[in-house]
Coordinates of C-alpha atoms in Angstrom, one line a residue:
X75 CA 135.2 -198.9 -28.9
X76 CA 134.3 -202.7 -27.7
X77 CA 136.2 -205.4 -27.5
X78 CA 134.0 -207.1 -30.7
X79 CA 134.6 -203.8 -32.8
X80 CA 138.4 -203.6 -32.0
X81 CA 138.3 -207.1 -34.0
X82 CA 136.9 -205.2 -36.8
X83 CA 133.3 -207.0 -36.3
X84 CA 130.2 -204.9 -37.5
X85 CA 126.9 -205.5 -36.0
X86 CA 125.7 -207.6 -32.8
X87 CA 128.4 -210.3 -33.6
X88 CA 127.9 -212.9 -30.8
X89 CA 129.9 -215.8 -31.9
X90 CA 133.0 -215.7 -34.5
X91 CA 134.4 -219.2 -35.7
X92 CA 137.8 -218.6 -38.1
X93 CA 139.4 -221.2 -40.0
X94 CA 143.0 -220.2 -41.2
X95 CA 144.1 -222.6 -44.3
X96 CA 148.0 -221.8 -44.5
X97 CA 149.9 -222.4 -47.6
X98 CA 153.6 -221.5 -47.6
X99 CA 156.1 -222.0 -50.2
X100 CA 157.6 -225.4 -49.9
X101 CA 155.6 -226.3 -46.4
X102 CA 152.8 -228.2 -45.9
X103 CA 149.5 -226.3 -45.7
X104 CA 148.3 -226.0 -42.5
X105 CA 145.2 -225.3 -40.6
X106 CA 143.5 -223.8 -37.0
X107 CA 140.4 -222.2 -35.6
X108 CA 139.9 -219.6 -33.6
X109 CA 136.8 -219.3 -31.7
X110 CA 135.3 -216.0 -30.2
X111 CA 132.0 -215.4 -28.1
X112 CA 131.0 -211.1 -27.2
X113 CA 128.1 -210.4 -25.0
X114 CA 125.2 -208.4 -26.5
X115 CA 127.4 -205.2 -25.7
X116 CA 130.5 -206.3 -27.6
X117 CA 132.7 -206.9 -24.2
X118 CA 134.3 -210.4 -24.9
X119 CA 133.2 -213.6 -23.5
X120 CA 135.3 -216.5 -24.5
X121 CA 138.6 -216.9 -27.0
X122 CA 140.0 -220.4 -27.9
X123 CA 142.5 -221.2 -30.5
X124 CA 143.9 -224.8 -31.7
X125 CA 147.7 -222.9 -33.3
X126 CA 149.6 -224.6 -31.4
X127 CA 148.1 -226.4 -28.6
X128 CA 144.8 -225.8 -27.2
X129 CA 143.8 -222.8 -25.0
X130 CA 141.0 -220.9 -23.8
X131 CA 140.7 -217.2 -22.5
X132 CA 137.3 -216.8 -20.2
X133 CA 136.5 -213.0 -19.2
X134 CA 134.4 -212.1 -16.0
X135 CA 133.3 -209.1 -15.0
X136 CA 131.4 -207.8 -12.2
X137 CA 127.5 -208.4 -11.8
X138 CA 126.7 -204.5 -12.3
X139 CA 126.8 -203.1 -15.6
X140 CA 130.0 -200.5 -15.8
X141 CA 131.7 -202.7 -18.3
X142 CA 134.7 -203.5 -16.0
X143 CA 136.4 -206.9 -16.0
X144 CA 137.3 -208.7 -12.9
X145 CA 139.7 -211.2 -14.3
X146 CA 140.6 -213.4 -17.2
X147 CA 141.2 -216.8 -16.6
X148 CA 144.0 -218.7 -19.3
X149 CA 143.0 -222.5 -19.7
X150 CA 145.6 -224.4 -21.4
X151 CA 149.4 -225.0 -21.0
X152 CA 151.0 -222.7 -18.2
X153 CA 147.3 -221.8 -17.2
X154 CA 146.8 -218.3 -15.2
X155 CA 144.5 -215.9 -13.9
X156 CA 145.1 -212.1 -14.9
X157 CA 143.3 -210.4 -12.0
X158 CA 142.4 -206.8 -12.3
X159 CA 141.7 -204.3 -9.3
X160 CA 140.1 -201.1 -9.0
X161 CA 140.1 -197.9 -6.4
X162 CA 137.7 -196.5 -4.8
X163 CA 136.3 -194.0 -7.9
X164 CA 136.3 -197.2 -10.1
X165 CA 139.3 -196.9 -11.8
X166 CA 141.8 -199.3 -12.7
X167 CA 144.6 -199.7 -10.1
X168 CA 146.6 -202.8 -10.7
X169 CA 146.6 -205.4 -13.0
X170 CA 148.4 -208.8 -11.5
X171 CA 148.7 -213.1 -12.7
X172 CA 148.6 -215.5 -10.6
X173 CA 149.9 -218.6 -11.3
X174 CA 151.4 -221.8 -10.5
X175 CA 154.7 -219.8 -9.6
X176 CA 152.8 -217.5 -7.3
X177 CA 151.6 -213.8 -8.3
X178 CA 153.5 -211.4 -10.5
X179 CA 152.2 -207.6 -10.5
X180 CA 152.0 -206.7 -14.2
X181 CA 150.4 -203.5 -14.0
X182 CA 149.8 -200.1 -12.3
X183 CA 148.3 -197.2 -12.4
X184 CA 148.6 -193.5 -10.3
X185 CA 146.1 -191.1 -11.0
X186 CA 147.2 -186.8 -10.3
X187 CA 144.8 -184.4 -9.6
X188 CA 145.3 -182.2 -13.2
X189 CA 144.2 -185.3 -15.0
X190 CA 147.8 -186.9 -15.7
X191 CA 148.0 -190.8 -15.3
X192 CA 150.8 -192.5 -14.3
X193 CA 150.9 -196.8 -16.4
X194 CA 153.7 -199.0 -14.7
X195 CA 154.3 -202.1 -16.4
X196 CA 156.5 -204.7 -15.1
X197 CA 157.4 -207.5 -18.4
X198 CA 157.7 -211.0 -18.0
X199 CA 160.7 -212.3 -20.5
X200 CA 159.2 -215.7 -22.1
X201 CA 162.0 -218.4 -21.8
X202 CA 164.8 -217.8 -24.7
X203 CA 163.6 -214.0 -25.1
X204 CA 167.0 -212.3 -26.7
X205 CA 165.4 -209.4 -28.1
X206 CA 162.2 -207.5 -29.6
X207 CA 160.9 -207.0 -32.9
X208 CA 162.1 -203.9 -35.0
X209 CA 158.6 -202.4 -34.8
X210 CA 158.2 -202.8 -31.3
X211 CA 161.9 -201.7 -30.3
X212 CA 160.3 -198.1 -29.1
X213 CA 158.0 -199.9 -26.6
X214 CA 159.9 -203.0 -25.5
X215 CA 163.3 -204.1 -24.7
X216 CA 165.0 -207.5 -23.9
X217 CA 166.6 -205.7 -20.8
X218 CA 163.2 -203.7 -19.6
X219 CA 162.1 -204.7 -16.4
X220 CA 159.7 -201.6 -15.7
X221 CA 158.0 -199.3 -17.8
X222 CA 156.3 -196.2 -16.9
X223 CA 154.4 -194.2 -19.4
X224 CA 153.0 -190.7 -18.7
X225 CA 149.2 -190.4 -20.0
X226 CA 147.4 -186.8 -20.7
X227 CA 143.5 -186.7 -19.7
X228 CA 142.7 -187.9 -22.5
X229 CA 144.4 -191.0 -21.9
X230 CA 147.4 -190.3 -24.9
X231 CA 151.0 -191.3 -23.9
X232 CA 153.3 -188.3 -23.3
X233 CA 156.2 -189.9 -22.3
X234 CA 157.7 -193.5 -22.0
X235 CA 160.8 -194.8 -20.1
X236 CA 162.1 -198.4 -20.1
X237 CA 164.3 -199.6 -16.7
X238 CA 166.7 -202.1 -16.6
X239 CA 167.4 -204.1 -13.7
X240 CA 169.2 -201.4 -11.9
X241 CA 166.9 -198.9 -12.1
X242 CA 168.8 -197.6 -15.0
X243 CA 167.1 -196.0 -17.8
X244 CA 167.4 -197.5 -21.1
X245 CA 165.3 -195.2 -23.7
X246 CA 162.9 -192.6 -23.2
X247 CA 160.4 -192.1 -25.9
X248 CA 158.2 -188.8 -26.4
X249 CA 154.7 -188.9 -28.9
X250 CA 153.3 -185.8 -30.8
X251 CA 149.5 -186.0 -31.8
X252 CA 147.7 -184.3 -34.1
X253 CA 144.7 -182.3 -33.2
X254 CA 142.1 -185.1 -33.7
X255 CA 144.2 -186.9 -30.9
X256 CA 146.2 -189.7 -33.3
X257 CA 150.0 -190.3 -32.9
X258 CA 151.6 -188.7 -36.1
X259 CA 155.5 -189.3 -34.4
X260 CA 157.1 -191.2 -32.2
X261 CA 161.0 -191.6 -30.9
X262 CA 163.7 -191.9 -28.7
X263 CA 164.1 -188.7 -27.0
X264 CA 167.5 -187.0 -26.6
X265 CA 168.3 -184.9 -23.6
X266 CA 167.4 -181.9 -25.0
X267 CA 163.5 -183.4 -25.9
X268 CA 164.6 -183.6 -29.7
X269 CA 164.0 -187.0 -31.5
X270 CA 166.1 -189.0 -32.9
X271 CA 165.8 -189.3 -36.6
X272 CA 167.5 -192.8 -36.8
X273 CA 164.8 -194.3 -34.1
X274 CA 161.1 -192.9 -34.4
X275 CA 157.9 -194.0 -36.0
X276 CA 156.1 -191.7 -38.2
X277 CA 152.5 -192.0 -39.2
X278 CA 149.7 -190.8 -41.7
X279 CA 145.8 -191.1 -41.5
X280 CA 143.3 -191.0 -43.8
X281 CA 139.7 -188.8 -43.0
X282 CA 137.8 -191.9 -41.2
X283 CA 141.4 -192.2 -39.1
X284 CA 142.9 -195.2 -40.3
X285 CA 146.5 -195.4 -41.3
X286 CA 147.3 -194.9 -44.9
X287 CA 151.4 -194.9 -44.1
X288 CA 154.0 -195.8 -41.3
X289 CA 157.5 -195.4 -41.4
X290 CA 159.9 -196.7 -39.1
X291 CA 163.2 -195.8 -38.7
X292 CA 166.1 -198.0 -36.7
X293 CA 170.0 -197.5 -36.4
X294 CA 170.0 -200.5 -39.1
X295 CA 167.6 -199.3 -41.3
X296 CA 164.0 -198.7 -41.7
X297 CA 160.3 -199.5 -43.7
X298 CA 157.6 -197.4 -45.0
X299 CA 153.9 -199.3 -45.2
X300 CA 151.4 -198.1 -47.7
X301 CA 147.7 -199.4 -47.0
X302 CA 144.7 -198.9 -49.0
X303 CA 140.8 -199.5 -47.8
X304 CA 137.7 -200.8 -49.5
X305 CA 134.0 -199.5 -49.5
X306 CA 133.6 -202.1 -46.1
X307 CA 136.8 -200.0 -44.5
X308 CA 138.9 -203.4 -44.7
X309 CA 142.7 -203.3 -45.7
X310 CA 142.8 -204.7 -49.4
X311 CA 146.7 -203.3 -50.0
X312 CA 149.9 -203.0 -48.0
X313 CA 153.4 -202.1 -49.8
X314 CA 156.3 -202.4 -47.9
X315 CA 159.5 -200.8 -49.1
X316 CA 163.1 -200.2 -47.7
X317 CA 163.9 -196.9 -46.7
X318 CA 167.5 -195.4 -47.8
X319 CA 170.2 -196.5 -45.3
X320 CA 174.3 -196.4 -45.1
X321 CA 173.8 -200.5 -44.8
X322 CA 173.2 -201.8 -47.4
X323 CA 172.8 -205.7 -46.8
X324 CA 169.8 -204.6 -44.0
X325 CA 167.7 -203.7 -47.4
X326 CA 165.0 -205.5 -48.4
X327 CA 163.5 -206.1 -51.8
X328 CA 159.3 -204.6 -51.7
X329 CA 156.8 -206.7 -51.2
X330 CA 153.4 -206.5 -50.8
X331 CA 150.3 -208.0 -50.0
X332 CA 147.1 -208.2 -51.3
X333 CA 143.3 -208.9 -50.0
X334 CA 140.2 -210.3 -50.7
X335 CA 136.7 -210.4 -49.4
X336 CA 133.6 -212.1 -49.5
X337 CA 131.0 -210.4 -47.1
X338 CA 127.8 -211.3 -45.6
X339 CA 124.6 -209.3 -45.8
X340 CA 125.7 -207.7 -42.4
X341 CA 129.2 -206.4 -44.0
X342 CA 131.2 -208.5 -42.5
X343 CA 133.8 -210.8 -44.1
X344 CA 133.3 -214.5 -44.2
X345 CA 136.0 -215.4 -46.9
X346 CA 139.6 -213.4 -47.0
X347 CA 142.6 -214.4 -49.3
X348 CA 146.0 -213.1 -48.7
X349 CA 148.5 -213.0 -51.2
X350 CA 152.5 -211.9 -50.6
X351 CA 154.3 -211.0 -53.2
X352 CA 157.7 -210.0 -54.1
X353 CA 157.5 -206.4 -56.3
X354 CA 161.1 -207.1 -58.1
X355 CA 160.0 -210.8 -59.5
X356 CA 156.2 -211.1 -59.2
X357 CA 156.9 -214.0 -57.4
X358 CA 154.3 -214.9 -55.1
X359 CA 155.4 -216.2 -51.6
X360 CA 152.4 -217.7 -49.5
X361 CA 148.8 -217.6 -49.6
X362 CA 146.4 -217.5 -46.4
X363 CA 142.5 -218.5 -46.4
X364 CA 140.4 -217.2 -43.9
X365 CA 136.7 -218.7 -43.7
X366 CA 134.2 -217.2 -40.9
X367 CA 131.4 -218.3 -39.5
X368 CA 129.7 -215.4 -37.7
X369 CA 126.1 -215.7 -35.3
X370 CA 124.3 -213.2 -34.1
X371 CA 122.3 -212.2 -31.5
X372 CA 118.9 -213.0 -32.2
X373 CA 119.8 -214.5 -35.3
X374 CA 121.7 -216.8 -36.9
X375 CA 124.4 -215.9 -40.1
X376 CA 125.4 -219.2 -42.1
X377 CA 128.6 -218.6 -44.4

């Protein structure tokens, strides 16, 4: 899959301008752009975005064709260069940033003979950091300073192991897969290999392989997300309920969300409304406006 169809782009998409109009309850609307550039092959050229403060992402890759970048350069506040390096069969070895404080390894990787790859990552905490999201808690930590994850041939975790700073384990999480290859479970591991039914991800396709449910399940709590596709294959529903827990006051009332499209002749989306609403009231909480304008290569698509 390129880089222009993992951002759910159809066609030779070279140049994708989104406006965001923002409209939450009692706030001021607000606005940004986001502006993306793919090469003829769908790698990625250029990303810039005006959230918060200007920035720019500029890919480069080698000058022969194998589709492998040689570094990213960040242009904005905290500017840095994400280098990437490569053995002598090609394959990806280490992934570093360089910076202003020096160079910080942020990736590695050690290939076995039976097929097996071995993924290193080493997290940098972002000043304040305290903690991770609740969907995320399986695959991050505030106290993770290495993580190793053990990848098949086929490149699907098998195992995942988050270090603290003295070498310490923290949690070790297994996957199952069904047989098209998709993660259908994930969760902390107990010493025996079992799961733990209080801290694992659980997850439902539909026949083109995109997710129709997740479940999540914590120590505090946990969610189940419904989502339902349109003709185009875009998300147009997303139901989010609390799942039964012993604690109470970490229950949340449903909610939901609801989208809307306007496509070009290339079936791609050039208008999309959000809408959040609360199931118990009807009451609706925010609305988001996206506006694209897309251009292709060798031709132009106005919106």
């Amino acid at each position: 899959m390129t880089d222009r169809e993992k951002a759910g782009l159809r066609g030779p998409v070279a140049l994708c301008e989104t406006e965001v109009l923002f409209s939450p309850r009692g706030l001021e609307k607000s606005t940004h752009v986001t502006l993306e550039s793919y090469r003829l092959d769908g790698r990625r050229i250029e990303m810039s975005d005006t959230r918060r403060s200007e920035w720019t992402n500029r890919w480069h890759y080698y000058d022969y064709d194998d589709g492998r970048p040689r570094e990213v350069v960040f242009e904005g506040a905290d500017a840095f260069r994400r280098v990437f390096v490569y053995d002598d069969k090609a394959r990806l070895k280490a992934v570093s940033i360089h910076n202003a404080e020096g160079r910080h390894l942020e990736e590695s990787y050690t290939y076995h003979d039976d097929g097996t790859v071995v993924h290193t990552s080493y997290p940098r905490k972002p000043p304040g950091l305290v903690g991770v999201l609740a969907d995320s808690m399986l695959h991050l930590s505030g106290d993770a300073v290495r993580i190793t994850t053990l990848l098949d041939s086929r490149g699907n975790a098998l195992e995942k192991v988050l270090y603290d700073v003295d070498r310490r384990p923290i949690q070790r999480v297994l996957f199952l897969y069904d047989t098209a290859g998709r993660v259908v479970e994930e969760g902390e591991a107990y010493t025996d290999n079992r799961m733990r039914d209080d801290f694992r991800n659980l997850y439902r396709y539909d026949e083109q392989g995109r997710h129709t449910e997740i479940e999540r399940y914590f120590p505090f709590g946990g969610t189940r997300q419904t989502m339902t596709y349109n003709e185009q294959g875009d998300l147009v529903e997303r139901h989010t309920v609390s799942l039964p827990t012993d604690i109470d006051f970490m229950a949340q009332s449903p909610w939901a969300e609801y989208f809307g499209y306007e496509y070009d002749t290339r079936s791609n989306w050039i208008r999309r409304t959000l809408e959040h609403h609360l199931e118990e009231t009807g009451e609706t909480i925010h609305r988001d406006e996206h506006r694209r304008r897309l251009e292709y290569w060798n031709s132009v698509q106005e919106t």
